[in-house]
Every structure is written in structure tokens, then in C-alpha cells.
mmCIF file of C-alpha atoms (C1' of nucleotides) in Angstrom:
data_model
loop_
_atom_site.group_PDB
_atom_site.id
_atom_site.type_symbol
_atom_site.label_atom_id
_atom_site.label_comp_id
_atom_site.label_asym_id
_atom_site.label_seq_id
_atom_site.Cartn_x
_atom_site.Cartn_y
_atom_site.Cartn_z
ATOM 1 C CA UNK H 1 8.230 0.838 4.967
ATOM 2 C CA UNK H 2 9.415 2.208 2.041
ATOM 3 C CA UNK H 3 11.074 5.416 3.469
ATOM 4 C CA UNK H 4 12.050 8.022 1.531
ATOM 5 C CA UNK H 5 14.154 7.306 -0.882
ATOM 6 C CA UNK H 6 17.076 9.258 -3.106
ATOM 7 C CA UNK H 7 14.981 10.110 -6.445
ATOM 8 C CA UNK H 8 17.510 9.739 -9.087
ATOM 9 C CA UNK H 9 15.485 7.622 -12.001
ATOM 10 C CA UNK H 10 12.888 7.240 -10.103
ATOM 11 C CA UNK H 11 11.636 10.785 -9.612
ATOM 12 C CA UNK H 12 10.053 11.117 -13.135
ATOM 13 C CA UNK H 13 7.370 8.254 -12.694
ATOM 14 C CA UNK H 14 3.996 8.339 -12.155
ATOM 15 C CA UNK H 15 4.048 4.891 -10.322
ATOM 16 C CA UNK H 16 6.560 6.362 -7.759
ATOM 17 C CA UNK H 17 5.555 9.464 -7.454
ATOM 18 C CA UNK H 18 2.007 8.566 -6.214
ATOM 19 C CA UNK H 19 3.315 5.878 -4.305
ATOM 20 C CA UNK H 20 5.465 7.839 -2.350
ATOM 21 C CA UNK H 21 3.321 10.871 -1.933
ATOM 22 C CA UNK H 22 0.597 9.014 -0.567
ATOM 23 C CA UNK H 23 3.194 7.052 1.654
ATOM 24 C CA UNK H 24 3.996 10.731 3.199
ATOM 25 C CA UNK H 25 0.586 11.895 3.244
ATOM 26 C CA UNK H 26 -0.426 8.623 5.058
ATOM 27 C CA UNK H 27 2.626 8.901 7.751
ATOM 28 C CA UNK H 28 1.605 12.911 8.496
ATOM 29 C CA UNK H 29 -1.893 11.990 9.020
ATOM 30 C CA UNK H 30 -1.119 9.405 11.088
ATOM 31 C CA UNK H 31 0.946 11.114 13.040
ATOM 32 C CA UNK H 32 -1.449 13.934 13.392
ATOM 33 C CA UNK H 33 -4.360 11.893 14.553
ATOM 34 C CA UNK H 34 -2.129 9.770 17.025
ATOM 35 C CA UNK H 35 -2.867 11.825 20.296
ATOM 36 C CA UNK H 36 -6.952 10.520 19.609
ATOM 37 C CA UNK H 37 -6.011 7.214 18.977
ATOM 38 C CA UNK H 38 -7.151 7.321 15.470
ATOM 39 C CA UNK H 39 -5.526 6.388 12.100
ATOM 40 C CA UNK H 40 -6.791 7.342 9.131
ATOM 41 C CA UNK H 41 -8.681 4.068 8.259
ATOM 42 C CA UNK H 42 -10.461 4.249 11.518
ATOM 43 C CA UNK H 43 -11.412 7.900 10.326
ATOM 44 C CA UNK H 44 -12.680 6.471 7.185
ATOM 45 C CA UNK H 45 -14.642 4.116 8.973
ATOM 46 C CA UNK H 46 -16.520 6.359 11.281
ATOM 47 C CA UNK H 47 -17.089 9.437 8.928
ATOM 48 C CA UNK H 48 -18.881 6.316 6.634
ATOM 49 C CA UNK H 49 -20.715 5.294 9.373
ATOM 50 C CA UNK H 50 -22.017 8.787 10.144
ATOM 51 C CA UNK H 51 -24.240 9.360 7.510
ATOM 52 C CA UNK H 52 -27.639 9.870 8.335
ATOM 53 C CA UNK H 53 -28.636 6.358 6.892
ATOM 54 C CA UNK H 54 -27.830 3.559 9.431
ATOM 55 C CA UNK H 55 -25.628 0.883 7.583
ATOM 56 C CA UNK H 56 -25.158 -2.401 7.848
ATOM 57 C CA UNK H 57 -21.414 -4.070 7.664
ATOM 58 C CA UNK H 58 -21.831 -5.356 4.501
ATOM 59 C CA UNK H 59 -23.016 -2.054 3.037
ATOM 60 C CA UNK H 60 -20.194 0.082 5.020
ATOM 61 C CA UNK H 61 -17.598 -2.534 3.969
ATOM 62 C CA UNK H 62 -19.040 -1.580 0.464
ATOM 63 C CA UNK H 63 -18.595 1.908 0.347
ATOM 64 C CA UNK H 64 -15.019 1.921 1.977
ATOM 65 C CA UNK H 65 -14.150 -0.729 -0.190
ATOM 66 C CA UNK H 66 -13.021 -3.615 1.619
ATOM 67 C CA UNK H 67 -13.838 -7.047 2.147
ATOM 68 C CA UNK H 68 -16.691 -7.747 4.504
ATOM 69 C CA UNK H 69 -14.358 -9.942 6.562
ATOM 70 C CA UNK H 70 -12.190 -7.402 6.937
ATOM 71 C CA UNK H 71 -14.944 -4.685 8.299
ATOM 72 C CA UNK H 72 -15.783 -7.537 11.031
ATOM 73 C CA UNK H 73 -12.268 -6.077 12.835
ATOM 74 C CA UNK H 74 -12.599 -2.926 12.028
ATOM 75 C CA UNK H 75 -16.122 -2.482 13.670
ATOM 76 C CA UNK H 76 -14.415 -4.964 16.341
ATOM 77 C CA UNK H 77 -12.131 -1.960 17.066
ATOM 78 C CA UNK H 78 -14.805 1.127 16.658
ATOM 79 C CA UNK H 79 -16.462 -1.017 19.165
ATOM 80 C CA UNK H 80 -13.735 -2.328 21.564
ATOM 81 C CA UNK H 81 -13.063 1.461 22.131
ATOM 82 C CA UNK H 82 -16.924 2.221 22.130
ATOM 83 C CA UNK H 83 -17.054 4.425 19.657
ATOM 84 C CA UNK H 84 -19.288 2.642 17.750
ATOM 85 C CA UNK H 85 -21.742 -0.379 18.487
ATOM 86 C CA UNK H 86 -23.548 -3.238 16.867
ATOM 87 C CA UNK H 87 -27.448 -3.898 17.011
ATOM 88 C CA UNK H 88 -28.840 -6.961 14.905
ATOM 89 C CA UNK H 89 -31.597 -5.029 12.226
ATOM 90 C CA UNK H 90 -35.113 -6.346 13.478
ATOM 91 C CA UNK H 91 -36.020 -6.217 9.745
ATOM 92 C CA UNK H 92 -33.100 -8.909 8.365
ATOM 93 C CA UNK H 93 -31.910 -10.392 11.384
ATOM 94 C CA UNK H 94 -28.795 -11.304 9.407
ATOM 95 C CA UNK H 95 -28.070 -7.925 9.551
ATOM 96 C CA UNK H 96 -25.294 -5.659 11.791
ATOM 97 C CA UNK H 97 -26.732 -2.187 11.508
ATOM 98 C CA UNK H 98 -23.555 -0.330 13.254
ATOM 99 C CA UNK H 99 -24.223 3.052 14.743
ATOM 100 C CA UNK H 100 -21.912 5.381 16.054
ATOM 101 C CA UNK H 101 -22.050 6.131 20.206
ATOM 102 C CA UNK H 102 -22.181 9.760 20.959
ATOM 103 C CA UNK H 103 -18.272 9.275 21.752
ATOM 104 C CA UNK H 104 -18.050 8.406 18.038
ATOM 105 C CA UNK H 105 -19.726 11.429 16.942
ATOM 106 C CA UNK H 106 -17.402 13.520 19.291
ATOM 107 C CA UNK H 107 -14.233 11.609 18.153
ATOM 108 C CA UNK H 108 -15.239 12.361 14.892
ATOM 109 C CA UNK H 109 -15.625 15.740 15.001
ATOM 110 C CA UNK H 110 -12.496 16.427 16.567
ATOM 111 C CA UNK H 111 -10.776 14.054 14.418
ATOM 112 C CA UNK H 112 -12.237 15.821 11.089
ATOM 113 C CA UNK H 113 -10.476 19.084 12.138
ATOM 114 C CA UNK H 114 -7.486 17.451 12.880
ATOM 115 C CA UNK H 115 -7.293 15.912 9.521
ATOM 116 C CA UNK H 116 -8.361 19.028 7.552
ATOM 117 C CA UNK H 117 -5.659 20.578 9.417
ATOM 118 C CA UNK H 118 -2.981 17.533 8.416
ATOM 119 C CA UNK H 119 -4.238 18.322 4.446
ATOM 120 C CA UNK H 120 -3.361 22.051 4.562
ATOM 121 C CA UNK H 121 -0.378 21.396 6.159
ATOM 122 C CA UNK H 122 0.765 18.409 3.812
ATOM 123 C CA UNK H 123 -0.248 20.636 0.919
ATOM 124 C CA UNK H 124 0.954 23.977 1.996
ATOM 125 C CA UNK H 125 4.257 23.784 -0.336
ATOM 126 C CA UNK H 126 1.814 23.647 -3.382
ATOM 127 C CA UNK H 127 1.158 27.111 -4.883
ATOM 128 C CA UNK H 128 -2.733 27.468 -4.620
ATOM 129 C CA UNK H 129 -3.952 27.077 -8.153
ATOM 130 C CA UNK H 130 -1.506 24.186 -7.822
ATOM 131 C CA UNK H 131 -2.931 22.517 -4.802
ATOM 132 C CA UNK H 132 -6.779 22.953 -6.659
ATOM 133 C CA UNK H 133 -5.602 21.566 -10.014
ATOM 134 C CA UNK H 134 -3.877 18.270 -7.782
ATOM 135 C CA UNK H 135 -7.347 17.842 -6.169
ATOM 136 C CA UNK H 136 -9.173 18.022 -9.195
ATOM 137 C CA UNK H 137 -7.074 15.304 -11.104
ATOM 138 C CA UNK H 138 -6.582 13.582 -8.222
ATOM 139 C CA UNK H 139 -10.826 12.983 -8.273
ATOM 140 C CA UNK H 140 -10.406 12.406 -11.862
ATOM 141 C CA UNK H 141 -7.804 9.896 -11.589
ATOM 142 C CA UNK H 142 -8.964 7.864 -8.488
ATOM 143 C CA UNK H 143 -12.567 7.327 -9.618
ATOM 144 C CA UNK H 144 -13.662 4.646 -12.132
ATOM 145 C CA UNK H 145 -12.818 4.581 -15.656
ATOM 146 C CA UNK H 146 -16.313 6.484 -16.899
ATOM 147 C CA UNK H 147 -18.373 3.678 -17.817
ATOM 148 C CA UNK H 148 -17.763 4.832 -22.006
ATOM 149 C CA UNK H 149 -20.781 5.172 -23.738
ATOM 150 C CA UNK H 150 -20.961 1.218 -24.821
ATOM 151 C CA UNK H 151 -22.973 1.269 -28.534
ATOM 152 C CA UNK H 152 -25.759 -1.092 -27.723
ATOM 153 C CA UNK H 153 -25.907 -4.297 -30.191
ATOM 154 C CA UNK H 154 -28.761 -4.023 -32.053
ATOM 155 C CA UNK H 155 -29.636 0.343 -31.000
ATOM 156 C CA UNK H 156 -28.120 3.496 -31.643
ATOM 157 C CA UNK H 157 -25.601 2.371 -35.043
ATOM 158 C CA UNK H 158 -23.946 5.108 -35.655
ATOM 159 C CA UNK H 159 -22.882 8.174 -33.465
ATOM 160 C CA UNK H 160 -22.960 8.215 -29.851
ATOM 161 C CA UNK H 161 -25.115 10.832 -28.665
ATOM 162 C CA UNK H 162 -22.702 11.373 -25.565
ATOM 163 C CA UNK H 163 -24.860 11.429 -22.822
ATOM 164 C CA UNK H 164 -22.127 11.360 -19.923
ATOM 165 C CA UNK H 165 -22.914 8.753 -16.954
ATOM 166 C CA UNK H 166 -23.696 9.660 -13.940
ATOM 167 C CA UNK E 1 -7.617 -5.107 -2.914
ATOM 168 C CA UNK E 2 -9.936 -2.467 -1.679
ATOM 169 C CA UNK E 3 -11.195 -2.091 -5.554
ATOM 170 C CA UNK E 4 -13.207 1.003 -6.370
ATOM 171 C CA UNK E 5 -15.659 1.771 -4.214
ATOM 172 C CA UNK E 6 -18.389 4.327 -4.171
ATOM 173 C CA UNK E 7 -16.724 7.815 -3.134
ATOM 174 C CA UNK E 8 -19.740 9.581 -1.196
ATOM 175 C CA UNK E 9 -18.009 11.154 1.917
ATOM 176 C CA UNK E 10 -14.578 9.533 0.930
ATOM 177 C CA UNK E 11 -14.210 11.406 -1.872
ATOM 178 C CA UNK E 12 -13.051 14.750 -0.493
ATOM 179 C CA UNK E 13 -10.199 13.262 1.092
ATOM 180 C CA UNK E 14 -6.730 13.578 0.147
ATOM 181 C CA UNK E 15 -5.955 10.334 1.791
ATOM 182 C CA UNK E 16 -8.712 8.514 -0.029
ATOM 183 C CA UNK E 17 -8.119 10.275 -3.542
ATOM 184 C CA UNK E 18 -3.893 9.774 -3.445
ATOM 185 C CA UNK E 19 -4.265 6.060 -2.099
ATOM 186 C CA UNK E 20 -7.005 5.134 -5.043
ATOM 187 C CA UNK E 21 -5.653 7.177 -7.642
ATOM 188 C CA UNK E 22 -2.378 5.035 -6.818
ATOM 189 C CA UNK E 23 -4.177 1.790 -6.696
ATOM 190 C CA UNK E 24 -5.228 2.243 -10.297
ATOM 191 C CA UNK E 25 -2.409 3.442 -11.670
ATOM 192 C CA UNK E 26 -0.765 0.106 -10.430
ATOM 193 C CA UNK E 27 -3.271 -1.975 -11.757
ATOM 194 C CA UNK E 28 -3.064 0.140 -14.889
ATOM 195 C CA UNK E 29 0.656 -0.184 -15.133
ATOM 196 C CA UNK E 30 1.114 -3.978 -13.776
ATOM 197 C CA UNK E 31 -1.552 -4.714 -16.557
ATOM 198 C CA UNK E 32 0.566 -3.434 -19.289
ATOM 199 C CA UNK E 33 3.398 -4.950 -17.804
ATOM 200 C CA UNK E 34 2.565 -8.567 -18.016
ATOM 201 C CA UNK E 35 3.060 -9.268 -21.318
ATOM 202 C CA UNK E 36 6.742 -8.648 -20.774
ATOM 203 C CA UNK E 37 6.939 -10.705 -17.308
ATOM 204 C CA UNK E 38 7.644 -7.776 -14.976
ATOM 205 C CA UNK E 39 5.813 -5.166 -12.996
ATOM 206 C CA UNK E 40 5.801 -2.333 -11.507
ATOM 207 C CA UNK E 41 8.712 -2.734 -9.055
ATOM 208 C CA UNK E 42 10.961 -5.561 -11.228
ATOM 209 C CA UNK E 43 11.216 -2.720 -13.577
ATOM 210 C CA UNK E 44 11.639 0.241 -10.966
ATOM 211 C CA UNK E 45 14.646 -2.427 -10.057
ATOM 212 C CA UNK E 46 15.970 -2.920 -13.392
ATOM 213 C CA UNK E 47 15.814 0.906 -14.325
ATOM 214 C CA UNK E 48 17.728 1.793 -10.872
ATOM 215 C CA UNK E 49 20.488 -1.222 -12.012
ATOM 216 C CA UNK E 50 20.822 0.460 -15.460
ATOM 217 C CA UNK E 51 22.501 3.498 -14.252
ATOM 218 C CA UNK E 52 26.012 3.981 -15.571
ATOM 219 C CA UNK E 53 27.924 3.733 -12.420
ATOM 220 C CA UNK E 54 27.375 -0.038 -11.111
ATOM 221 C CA UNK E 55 25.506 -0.460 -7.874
ATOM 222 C CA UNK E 56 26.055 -2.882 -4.944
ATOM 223 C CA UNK E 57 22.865 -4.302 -4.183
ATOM 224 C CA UNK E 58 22.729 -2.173 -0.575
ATOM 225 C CA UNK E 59 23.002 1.245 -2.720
ATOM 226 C CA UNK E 60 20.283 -0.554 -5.487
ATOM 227 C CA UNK E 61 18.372 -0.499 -2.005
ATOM 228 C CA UNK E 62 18.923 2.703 -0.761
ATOM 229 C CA UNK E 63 17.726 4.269 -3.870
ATOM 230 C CA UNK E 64 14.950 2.206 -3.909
ATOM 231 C CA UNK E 65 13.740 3.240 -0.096
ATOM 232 C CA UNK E 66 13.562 -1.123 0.714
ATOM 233 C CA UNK E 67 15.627 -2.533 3.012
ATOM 234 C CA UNK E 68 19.025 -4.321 2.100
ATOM 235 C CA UNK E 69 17.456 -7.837 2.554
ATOM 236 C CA UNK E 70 14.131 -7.349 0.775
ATOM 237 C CA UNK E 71 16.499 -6.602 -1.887
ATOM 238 C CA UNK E 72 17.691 -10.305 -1.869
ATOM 239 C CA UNK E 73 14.291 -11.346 -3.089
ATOM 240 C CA UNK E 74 14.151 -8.876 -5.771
ATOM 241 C CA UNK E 75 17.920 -10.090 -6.950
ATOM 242 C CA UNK E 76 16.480 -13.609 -6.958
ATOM 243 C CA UNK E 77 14.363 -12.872 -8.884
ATOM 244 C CA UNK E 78 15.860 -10.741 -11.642
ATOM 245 C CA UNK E 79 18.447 -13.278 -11.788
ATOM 246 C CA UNK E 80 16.256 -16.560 -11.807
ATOM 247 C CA UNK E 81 15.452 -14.526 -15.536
ATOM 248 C CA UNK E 82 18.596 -13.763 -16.415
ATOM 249 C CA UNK E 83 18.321 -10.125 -16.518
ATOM 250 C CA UNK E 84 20.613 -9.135 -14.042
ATOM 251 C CA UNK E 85 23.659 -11.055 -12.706
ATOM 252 C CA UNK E 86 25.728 -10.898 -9.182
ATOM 253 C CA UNK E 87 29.338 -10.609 -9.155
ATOM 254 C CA UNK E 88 31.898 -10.170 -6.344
ATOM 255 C CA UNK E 89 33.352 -6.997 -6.062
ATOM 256 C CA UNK E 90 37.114 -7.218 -6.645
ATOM 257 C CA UNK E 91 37.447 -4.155 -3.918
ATOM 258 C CA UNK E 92 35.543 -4.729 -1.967
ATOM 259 C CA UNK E 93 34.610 -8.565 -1.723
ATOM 260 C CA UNK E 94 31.571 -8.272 1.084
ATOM 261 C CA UNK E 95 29.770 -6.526 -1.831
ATOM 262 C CA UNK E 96 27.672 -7.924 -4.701
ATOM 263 C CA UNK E 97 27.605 -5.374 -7.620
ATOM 264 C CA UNK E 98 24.596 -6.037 -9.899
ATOM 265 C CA UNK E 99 24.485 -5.213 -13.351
ATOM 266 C CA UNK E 100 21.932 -6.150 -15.749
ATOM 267 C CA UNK E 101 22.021 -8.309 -18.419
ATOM 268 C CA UNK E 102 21.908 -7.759 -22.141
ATOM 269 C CA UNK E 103 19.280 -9.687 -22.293
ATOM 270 C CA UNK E 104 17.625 -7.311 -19.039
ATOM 271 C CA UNK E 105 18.883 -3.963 -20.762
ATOM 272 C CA UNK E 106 16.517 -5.005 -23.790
ATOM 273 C CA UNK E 107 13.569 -5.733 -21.891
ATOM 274 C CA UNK E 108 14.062 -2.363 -19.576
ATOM 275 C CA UNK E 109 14.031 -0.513 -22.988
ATOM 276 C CA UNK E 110 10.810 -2.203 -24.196
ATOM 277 C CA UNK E 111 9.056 -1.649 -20.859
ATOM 278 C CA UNK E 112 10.058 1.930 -20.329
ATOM 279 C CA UNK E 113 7.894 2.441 -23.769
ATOM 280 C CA UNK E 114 5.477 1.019 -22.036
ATOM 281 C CA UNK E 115 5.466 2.059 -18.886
ATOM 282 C CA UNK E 116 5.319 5.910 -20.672
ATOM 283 C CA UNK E 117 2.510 4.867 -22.723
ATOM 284 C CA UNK E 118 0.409 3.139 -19.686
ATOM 285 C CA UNK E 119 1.353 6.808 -18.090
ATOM 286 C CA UNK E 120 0.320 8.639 -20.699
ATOM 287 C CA UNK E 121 -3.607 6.675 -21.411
ATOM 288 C CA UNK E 122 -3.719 6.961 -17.176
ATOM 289 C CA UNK E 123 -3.278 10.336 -17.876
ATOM 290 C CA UNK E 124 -5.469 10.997 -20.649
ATOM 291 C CA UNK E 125 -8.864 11.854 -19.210
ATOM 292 C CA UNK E 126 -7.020 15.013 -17.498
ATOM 293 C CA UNK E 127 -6.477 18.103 -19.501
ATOM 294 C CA UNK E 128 -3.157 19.018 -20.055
ATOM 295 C CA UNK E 129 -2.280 21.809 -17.895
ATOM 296 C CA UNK E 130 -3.843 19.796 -14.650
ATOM 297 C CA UNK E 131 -1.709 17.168 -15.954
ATOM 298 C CA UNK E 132 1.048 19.186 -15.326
ATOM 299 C CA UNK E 133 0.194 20.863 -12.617
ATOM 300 C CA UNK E 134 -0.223 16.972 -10.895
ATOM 301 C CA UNK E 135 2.805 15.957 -11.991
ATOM 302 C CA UNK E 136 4.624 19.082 -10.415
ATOM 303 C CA UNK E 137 2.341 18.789 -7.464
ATOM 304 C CA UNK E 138 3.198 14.887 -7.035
ATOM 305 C CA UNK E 139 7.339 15.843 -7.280
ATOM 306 C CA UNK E 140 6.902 18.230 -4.297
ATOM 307 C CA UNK E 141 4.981 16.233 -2.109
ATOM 308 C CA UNK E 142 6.691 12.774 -2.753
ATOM 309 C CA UNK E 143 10.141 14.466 -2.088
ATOM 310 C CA UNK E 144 11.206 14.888 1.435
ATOM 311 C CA UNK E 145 10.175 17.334 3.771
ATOM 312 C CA UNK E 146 11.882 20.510 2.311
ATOM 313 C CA UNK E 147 15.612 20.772 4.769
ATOM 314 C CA UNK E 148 14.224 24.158 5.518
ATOM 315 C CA UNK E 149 17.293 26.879 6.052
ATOM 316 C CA UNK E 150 17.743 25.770 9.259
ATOM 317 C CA UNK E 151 18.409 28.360 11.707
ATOM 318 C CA UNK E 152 21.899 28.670 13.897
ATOM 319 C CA UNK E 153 23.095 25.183 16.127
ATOM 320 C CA UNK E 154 22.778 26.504 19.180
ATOM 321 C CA UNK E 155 19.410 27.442 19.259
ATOM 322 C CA UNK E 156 16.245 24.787 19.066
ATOM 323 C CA UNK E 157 17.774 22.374 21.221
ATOM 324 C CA UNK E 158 14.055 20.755 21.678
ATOM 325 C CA UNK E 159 12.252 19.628 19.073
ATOM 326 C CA UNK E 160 12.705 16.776 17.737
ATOM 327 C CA UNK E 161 15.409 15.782 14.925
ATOM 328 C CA UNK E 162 13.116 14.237 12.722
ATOM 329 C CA UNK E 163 13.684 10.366 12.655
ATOM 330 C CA UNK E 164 16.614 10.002 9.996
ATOM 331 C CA UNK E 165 16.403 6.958 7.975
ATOM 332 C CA UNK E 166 19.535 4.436 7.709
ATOM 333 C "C1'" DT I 1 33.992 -3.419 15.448
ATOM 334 C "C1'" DA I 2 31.313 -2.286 11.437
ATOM 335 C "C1'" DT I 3 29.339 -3.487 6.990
ATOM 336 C "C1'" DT I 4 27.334 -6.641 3.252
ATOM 337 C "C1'" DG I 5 24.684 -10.254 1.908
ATOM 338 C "C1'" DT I 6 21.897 -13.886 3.503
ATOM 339 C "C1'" DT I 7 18.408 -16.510 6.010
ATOM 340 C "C1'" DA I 8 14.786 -17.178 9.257
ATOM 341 C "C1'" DT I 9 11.189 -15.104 11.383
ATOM 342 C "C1'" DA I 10 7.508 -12.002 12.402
ATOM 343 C "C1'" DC I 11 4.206 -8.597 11.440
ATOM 344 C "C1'" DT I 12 0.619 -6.066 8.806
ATOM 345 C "C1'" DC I 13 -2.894 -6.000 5.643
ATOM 346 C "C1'" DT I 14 -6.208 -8.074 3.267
ATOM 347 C "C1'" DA I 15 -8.647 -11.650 0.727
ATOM 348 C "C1'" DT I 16 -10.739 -16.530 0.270
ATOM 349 C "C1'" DA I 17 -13.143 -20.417 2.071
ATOM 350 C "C1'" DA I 18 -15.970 -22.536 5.178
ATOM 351 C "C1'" DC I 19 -19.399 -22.306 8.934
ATOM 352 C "C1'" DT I 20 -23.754 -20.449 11.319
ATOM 353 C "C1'" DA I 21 -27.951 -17.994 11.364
ATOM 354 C "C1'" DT I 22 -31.086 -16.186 9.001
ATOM 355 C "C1'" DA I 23 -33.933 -15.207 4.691
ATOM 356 C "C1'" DT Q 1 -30.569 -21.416 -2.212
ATOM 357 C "C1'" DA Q 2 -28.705 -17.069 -1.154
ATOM 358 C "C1'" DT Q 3 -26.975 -13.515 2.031
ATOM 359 C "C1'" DA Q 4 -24.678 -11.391 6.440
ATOM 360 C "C1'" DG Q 5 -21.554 -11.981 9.836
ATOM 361 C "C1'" DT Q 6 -17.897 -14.598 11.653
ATOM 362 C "C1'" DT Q 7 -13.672 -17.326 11.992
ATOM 363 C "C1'" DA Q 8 -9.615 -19.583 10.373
ATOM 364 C "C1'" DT Q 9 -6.239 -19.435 7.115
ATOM 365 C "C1'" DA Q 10 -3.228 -18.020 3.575
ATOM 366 C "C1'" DG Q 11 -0.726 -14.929 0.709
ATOM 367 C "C1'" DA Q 12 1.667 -10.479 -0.331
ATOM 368 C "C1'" DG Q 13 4.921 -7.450 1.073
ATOM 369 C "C1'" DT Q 14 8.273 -5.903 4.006
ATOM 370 C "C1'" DA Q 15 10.956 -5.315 8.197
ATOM 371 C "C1'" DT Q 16 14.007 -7.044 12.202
ATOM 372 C "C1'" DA Q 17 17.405 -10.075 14.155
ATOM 373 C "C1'" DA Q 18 21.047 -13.099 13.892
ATOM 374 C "C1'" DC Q 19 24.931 -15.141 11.339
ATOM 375 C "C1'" DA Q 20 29.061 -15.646 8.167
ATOM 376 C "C1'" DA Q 21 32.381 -13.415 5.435
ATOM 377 C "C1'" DT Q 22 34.980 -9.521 4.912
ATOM 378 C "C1'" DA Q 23 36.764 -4.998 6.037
#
DNA sequence: TATTGTTATACTCTATAACTATA
DNA sequence: TATAGTTATAGAGTATAACAATA
């Protein structure tokens, strides 16, 4: 599992450095939501499923980024511990909308606190302005490459008028 | 590969942000390796082999936090390219000391310029003090636990002593 | 007995391909 | 034909266990 390792060389690069503070983070929060019978995945998966639209598979296997193969086990899980349940969508009967039970909802709940609590605690050795300037390059970094203006063949020749996406 | 997804209620969490801001840095970085033949971890390997004092391959291992027969493979495989060789340690001859090539210590040179150059465009989009402020964020929280000044033997005789690697 | 390197094996995570049912 | 869910399967990546050589 990768455990921590001496730094030495390693220590000054980006590629290990985010590796292996996200290895910690992931162990701590793991550890933390253990007693519910949660891991952070499962978290994932039922704080997507909460929102206030009902989702299908496909779509919640979309937003967490995963294959939808791969969301078949997860809801498998949710489910297998009722926390969440399947009901085929009488408008595309193709469809899995999954919903979460009111144990779910509860889990969640409790499980949210617990994990806000893990994040303090993982970041308390940061100095504060520290710890908000992390987060904010942290939501820089993860998200997608800004789409770039892109000159249009044929439109707008010469300077971009640097309308930012999104 | 869990590629980008849409961050909605994913994106204020630390676990989210640190494992997808680590994805793309090693797509980023494994991208801009290829054109030598390596990535990411062939040249973590090589740059850990480079230090001055030669390594057996279980100390290459320790430093690199993998275990002593994962680092077979990654041997294998340096070796199958001739940029590191095996050789019996004269004192002590259970160990293998690995040392790289001249042909390897050429190639680690070229891909540590680009390695800091992939860092460096990955970086870009941040302004420069959060870049700092990540990178002294990151070196905290990758780094073990803090041994915390540890109060007198003889007292705490509970809680757990923290499962200690090998 | 303990350690190093090695091999074989297993386990986790996730994606791809193929199948079924719907559309 | 195309899409959603499912299943089977395969590929990374890495660890554990057992073994031989050496200490």
C-alpha cells in the first residue's frame, strides 16, 4: 500500500507529494468512518445520490466519475445494506432511478460530520491561511483544464475577447 | 480511470479534490514522460538509484514505501533497458546493489528537466504564492504523522502504538 | 534463525466487451 | 440502431506466503 515512506529525493515532487498526501488523507478518513461501515467512496456515492434530483446509474456513475459497470456494485452495496434502493423509471424503463432509504439519509448525515471532522483534523497542522490557499489550488488543480478560449475558424481573427467559460 | 467528472457536491471535498488533482498531475506527468520511455514511477526509481551511496534493492524499496518484491518488477524492468544493472554484493552476497547505468544516469537527467517543466505548466494556472503555499501544505501532510514530544514511558499504557511499518 | 531476492499467488480496483431489455 | 443495466473477464498494481541462498 504504499506506506509511508523515508522522503529523501522524493520529498521535493509534485507527483509524490500528492500521491502520498492523498494516500494519508484516504487512510484517516477511512479510518474515521469505519465504526458506520462507510468508506469514503460509499460517502461519495450517497451524498451524489442525495441531491434533490432522482438519478439514474448512468447519470450518478457520471458525476462520480466512474464506469457505469462499476456503479452496478456500488449501488449493489448501498443496497445490500439498504441504504439505498433501485426502482425501474416508468418514463425509460431502461432506467435505474436509485433513491436513498431514509437509513441512507441518516447514514449520511452522520457520516458528513464525521468526515468534516476527519478534514479538520487531517488539516489541523496547516497554518490557516495555509489550509485556505491548499483548498483553493487544490479546486484549481483538480478541475479540467479551462476549456481555452479556442479562436473559431472562420470568426473572431484577431484578439480573444476573453470571455471565461463557465 | 475515473476521468474528470462534473464536481457539483464532490467538489468541496478534500478527498475528492487531493485524489483528482493527483490523477491529473499523473496523466500530466506520464504524458510528458513518454517520449523518453519512462513514467512516473521508472523515474521516481531511477532518481532514488542515483543517490551517491549505492542501494540494495530492499533499501531502493524502503525509500520508495513498495514492498521488497514489487521491487523485482521494477528492477526487471530498468534492467530489460539497460539503465540500471544488478550486482552481488561482495559483503554481503544475499544482497543485490543496483546502480544505474550511464546510459540510465543520462536519461534521469533529461527527465528530471522534464518532469520540473510538466510541474511547473501543472502549476501554472495557480498564482504564485498559493503555489507555494500548496507545495508547503502538500510537504506537511504527505510526511508522517508529526512523532509528537511524546510524553514520559510510563504513562499512556493504552492507546494504541500506531501500526509501525516494516 | 533472520534477511534478501525471487516466484507464485491472490486481492483490489476498474475498465472493456458482450448480452438483455428497452427505446 | 442506440442506450441502460448487467455480467464476465481482463489488466494494472501491489501485497502475502513460501522457498533458496546466505548470514
Amino acid at each position: 500500500m504504499t506506506s509511508d515512506a523515508s522522503p529523501g529525493v522524493l520529498s521535493a515532487r509534485l507527483g509524490y507529494l500528492l500521491k502520498h498526501a492523498q494516500l494519508r488523507y484516504a487512510r484517516a478518513s477511512a479510518r474515521a468512518l469505519e465504526p458506520l461501515g462507510l468508506d469514503g467512496r460509499d460517502l461519495a456515492v450517497l451524498a451524489v445520490l442525495a441531491a434533490d434530483v432522482p438519478l439514474s446509474q448512468q447519470e450518478a456513475a457520471d458525476l462520480l466519475g466512474v464506469d457505469r459497470s462499476t456503479m452496478v456494485s456500488l449501488v449493489d452495496s448501498l443496497e445490500a445494506r439498504t441504504l439505498a434502493r433501485r426502482r425501474r423509471s416508468p418514463a425509460d424503463r431502461r432506467k435505474n432511478i436509485v433513491q436513498l432509504t431514509e437509513r441512507g439519509r441518516t447514514l449520511l448525515r452522520r457520516a458528513e460530520r464525521v468526515r468534516e471532522d476527519a478534514e479538520r483534523r487531517f488539516l489541523a497542522p496547516l497554518p490557516a491561511a495555509e489550509a485556505d490557499a491548499l483548498l483553493r489550488a487544490l479546486r484549481t488543480l483538480a478541475a479540467d483544464p479551462e476549456p481555452e478560449p479556442e479562436a473559431d475558424p472562420g470568426a473572431d481573427p484577431g484578439s480573444g475577447s476573453g470571455s471565461r467559460g463557465r
